[in-house]
GROMACS .gro file of C-alpha atoms in nm:
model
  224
    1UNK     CA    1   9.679   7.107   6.761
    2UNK     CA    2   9.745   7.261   6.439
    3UNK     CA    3  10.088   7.422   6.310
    4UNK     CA    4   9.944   7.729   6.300
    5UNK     CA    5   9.852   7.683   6.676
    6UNK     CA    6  10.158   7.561   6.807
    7UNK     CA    7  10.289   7.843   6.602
    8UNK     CA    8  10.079   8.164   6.755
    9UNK     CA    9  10.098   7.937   7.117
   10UNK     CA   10  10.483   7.987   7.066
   11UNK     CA   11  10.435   8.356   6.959
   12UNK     CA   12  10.219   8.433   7.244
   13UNK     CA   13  10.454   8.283   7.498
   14UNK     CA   14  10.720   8.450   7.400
   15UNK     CA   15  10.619   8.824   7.367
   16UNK     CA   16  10.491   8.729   7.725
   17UNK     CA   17  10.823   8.612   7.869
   18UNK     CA   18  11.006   8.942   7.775
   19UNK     CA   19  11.003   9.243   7.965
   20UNK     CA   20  10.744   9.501   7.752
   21UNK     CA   21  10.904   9.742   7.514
   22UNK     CA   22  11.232   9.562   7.554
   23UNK     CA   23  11.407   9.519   7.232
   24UNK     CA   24  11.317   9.122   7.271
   25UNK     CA   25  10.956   9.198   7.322
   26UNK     CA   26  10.927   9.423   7.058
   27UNK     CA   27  11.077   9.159   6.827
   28UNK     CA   28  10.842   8.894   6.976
   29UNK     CA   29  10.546   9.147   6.883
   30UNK     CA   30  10.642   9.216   6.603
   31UNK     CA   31  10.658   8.840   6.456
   32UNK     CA   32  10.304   8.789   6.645
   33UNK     CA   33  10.141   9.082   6.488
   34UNK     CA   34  10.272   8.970   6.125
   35UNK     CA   35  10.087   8.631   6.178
   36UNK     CA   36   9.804   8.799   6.350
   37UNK     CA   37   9.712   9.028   6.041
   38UNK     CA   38   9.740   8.724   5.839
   39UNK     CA   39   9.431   8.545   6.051
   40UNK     CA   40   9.135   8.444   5.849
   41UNK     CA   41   8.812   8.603   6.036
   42UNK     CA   42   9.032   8.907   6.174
   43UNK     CA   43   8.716   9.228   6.113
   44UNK     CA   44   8.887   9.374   5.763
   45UNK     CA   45   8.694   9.670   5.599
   46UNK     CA   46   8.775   9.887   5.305
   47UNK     CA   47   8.708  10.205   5.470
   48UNK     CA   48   9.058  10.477   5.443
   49UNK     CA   49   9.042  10.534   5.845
   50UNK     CA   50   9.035  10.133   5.925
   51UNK     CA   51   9.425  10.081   5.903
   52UNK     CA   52   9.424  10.368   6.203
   53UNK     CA   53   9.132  10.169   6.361
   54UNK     CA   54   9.357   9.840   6.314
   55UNK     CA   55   9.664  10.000   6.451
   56UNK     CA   56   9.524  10.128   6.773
   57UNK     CA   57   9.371   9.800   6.782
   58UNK     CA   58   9.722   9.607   6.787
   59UNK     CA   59   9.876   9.862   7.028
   60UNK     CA   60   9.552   9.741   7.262
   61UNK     CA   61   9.689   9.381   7.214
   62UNK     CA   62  10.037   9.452   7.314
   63UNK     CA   63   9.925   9.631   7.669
   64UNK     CA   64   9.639   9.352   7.766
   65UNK     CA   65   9.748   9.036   7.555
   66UNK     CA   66   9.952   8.888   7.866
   67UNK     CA   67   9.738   9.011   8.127
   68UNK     CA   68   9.359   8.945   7.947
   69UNK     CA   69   9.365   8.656   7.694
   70UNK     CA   70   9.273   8.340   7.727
   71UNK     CA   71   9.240   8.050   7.489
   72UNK     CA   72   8.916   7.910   7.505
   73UNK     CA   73   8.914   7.497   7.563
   74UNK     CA   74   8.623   7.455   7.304
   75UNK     CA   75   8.790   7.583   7.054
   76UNK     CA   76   9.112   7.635   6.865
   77UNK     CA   77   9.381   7.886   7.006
   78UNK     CA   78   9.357   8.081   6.639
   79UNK     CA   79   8.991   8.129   6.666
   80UNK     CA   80   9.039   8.230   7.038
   81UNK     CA   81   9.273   8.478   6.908
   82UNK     CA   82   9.028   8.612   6.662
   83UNK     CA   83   8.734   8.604   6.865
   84UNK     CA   84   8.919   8.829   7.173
   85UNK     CA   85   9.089   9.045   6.923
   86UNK     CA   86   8.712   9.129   6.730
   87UNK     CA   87   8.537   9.132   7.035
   88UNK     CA   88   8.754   9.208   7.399
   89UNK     CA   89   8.968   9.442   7.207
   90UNK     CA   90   8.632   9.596   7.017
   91UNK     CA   91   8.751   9.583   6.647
   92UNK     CA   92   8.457   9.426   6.529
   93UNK     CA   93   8.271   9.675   6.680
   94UNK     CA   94   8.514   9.980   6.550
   95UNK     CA   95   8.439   9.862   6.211
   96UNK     CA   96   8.107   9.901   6.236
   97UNK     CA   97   8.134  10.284   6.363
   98UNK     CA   98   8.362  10.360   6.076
   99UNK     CA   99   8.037  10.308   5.885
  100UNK     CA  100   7.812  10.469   6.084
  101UNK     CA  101   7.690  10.843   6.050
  102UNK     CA  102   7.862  11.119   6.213
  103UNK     CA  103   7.787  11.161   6.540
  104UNK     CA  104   7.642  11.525   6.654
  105UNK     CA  105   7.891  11.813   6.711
  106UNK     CA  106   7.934  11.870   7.082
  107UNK     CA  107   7.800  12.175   7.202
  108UNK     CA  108   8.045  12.472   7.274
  109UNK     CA  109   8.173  12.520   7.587
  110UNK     CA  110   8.017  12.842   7.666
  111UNK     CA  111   7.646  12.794   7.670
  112UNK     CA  112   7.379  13.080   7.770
  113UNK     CA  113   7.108  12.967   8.071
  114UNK     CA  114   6.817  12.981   7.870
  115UNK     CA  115   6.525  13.204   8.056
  116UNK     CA  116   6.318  12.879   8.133
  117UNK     CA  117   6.567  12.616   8.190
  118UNK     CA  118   6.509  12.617   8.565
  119UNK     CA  119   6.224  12.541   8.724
  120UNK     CA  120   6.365  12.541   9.108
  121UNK     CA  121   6.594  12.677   9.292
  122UNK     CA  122   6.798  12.332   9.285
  123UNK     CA  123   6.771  12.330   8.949
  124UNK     CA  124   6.892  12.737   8.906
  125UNK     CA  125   7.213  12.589   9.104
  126UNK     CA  126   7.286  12.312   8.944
  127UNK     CA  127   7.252  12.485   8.625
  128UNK     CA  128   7.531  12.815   8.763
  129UNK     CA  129   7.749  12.529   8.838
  130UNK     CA  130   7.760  12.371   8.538
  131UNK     CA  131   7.821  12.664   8.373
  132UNK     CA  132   8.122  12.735   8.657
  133UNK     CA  133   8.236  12.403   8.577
  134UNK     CA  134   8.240  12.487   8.168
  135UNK     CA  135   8.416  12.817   8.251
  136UNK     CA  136   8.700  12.649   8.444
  137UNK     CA  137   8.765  12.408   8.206
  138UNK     CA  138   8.813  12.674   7.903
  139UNK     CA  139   9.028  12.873   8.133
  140UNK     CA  140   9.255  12.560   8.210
  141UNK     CA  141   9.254  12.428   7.820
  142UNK     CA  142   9.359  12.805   7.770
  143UNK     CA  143   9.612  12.789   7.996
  144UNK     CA  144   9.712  12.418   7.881
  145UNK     CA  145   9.697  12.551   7.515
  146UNK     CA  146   9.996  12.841   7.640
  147UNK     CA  147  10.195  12.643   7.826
  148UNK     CA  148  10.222  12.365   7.546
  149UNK     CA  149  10.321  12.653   7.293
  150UNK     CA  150  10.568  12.792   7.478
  151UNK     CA  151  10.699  12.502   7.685
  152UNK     CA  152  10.895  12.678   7.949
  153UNK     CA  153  11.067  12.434   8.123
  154UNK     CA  154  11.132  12.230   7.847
  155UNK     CA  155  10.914  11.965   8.015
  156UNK     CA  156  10.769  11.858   7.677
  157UNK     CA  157  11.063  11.847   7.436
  158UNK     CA  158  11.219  11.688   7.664
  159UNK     CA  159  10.949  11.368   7.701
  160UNK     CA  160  11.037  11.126   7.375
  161UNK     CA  161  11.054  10.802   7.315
  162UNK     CA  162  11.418  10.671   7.321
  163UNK     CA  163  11.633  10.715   7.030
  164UNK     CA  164  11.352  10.931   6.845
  165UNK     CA  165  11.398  11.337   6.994
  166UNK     CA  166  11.188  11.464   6.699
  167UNK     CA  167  10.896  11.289   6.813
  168UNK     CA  168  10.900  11.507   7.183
  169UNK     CA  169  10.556  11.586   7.344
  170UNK     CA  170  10.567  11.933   7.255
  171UNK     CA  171  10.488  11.835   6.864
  172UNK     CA  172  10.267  11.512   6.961
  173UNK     CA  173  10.053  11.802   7.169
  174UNK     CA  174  10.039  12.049   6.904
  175UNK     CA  175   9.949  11.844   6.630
  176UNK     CA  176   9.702  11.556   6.795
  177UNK     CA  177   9.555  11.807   7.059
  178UNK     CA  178   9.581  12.186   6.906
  179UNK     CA  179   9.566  12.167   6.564
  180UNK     CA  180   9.200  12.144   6.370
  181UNK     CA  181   9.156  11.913   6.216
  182UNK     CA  182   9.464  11.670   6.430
  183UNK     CA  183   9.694  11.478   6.266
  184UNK     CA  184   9.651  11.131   6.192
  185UNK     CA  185   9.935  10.931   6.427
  186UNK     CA  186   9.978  10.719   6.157
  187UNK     CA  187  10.108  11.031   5.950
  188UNK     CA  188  10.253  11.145   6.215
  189UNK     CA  189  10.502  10.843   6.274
  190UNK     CA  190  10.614  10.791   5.914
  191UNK     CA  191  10.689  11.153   5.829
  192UNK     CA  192  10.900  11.155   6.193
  193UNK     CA  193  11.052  10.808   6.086
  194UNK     CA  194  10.927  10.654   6.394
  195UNK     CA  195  10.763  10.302   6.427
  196UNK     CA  196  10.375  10.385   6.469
  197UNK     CA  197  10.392  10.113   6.802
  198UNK     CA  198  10.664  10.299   6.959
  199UNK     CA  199  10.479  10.638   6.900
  200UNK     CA  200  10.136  10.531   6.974
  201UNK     CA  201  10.291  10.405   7.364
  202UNK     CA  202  10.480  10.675   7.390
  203UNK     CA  203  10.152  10.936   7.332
  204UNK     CA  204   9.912  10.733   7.551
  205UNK     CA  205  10.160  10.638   7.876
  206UNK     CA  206  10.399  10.960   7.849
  207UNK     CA  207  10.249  11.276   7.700
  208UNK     CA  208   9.892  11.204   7.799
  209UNK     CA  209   9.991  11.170   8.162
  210UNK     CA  210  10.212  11.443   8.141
  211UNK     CA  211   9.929  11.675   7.990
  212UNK     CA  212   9.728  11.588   8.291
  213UNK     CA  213   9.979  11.648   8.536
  214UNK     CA  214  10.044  11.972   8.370
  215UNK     CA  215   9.706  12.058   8.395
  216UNK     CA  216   9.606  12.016   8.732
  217UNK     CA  217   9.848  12.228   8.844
  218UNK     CA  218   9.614  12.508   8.669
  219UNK     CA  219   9.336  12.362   8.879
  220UNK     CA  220   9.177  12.016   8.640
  221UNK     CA  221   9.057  11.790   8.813
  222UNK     CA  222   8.993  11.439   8.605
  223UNK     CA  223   8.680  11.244   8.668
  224UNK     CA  224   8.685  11.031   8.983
   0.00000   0.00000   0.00000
């Protein structure tokens, strides 16, 4: 085994011993990550929106590292590493859509039943109920929209991560979710002065489940 093997083995181990988001873990991650970006055959591409693509890619690693990877016993752990990193966690493959063209704009959520769109009376149905469907949604991303504006039980600034009040769901909401065009969470973090990690777990296990819980109490209901 190489030193550079042993090394990551070590790395690995350890991030996976601590409790997650620990201050031990984080420091464990932290070393791994610094010798992970480092890895010959990581997917690298000169486009301005990979380094957010890269970022969401290592937050990815922290959550499923300990539960997913698995060294391979044909080949090195390093190019195990790289392989699950490009492939399982999809950066290869992220890389590639950052040079793709832009995909079509979705169509608004209000949408006219064209006169001959329905052939049957099935079809007429199915057709009124997806446009009750469209309807609801608006009214609860209206409502959503409100409540996360006004924030009347302080429900929102008061969801943060740790030591960092600035960052409260309230502002993640209105600048990833309301405003047009979002915020980049990578701009978001340095001009709050709050490590992009911490921020990026904080949006994606806090707010995001908060948002939905918010929600469905003005009637959402998520995909089964």
């Amino acid at each position: 085994m190489s030193e550079r093997d042993e090394q990551l083995r070590q790395l690995v181990a350890a991030v996976c011993q601590a409790t997650p988001q620990t201050w031990q873990w984080q420091q464990a991650m932290t070393l791994l990550l610094t010798q992970v970006l480092a890895l010959p055959g990581l997917a690298r591409s000169s486009h301005p929106n990979y380094a957010d693509v890269l970022n969401e890619t290592l937050i990815e690693l922290g959550d499923r590292l300990c539960s997913e990877f698995q060294p391979q016993p044909n080949l090195s752990f390093e190019t195990s590493l790289v392989a699950w990193i490009n492939k399982k966690l999809r950066l290869k493959y992220r890389v590639q859509d950052l040079h793709s063209p832009t995909q079509p704009t979705p169509l608004p959520l209000e949408i006219d039943l064209p006169a001959t769109a329905a052939c049957t009376i099935w079809e007429l149905d199915a057709e009124i109920e997806q446009q009750q469907q469209q309807r609801r949604a608006k009214r609860v991303g209206q409502q959503l929209q409100q409540y996360v504006e006004q924030d009347p039980e302080a429900r929102l600034r008061q969801c943060h991560p740790g030591a960092y009040p600035q960052a409260h769901a309230q502002v993640l909401a209105q600048r990833l979710l309301l405003k047009s065009p979002p915020d980049k969470l990578t701009a978001i973090a340095r001009e709050l002065e709050v490590p992009y990690q911490a921020l990026y777990w904080h949006w994606k296990h806090k707010v995001l489940p908060l948002l939905q819980e918010i929600a469905q109490n003005f009637g959402y209901q998520p995909d089964k």
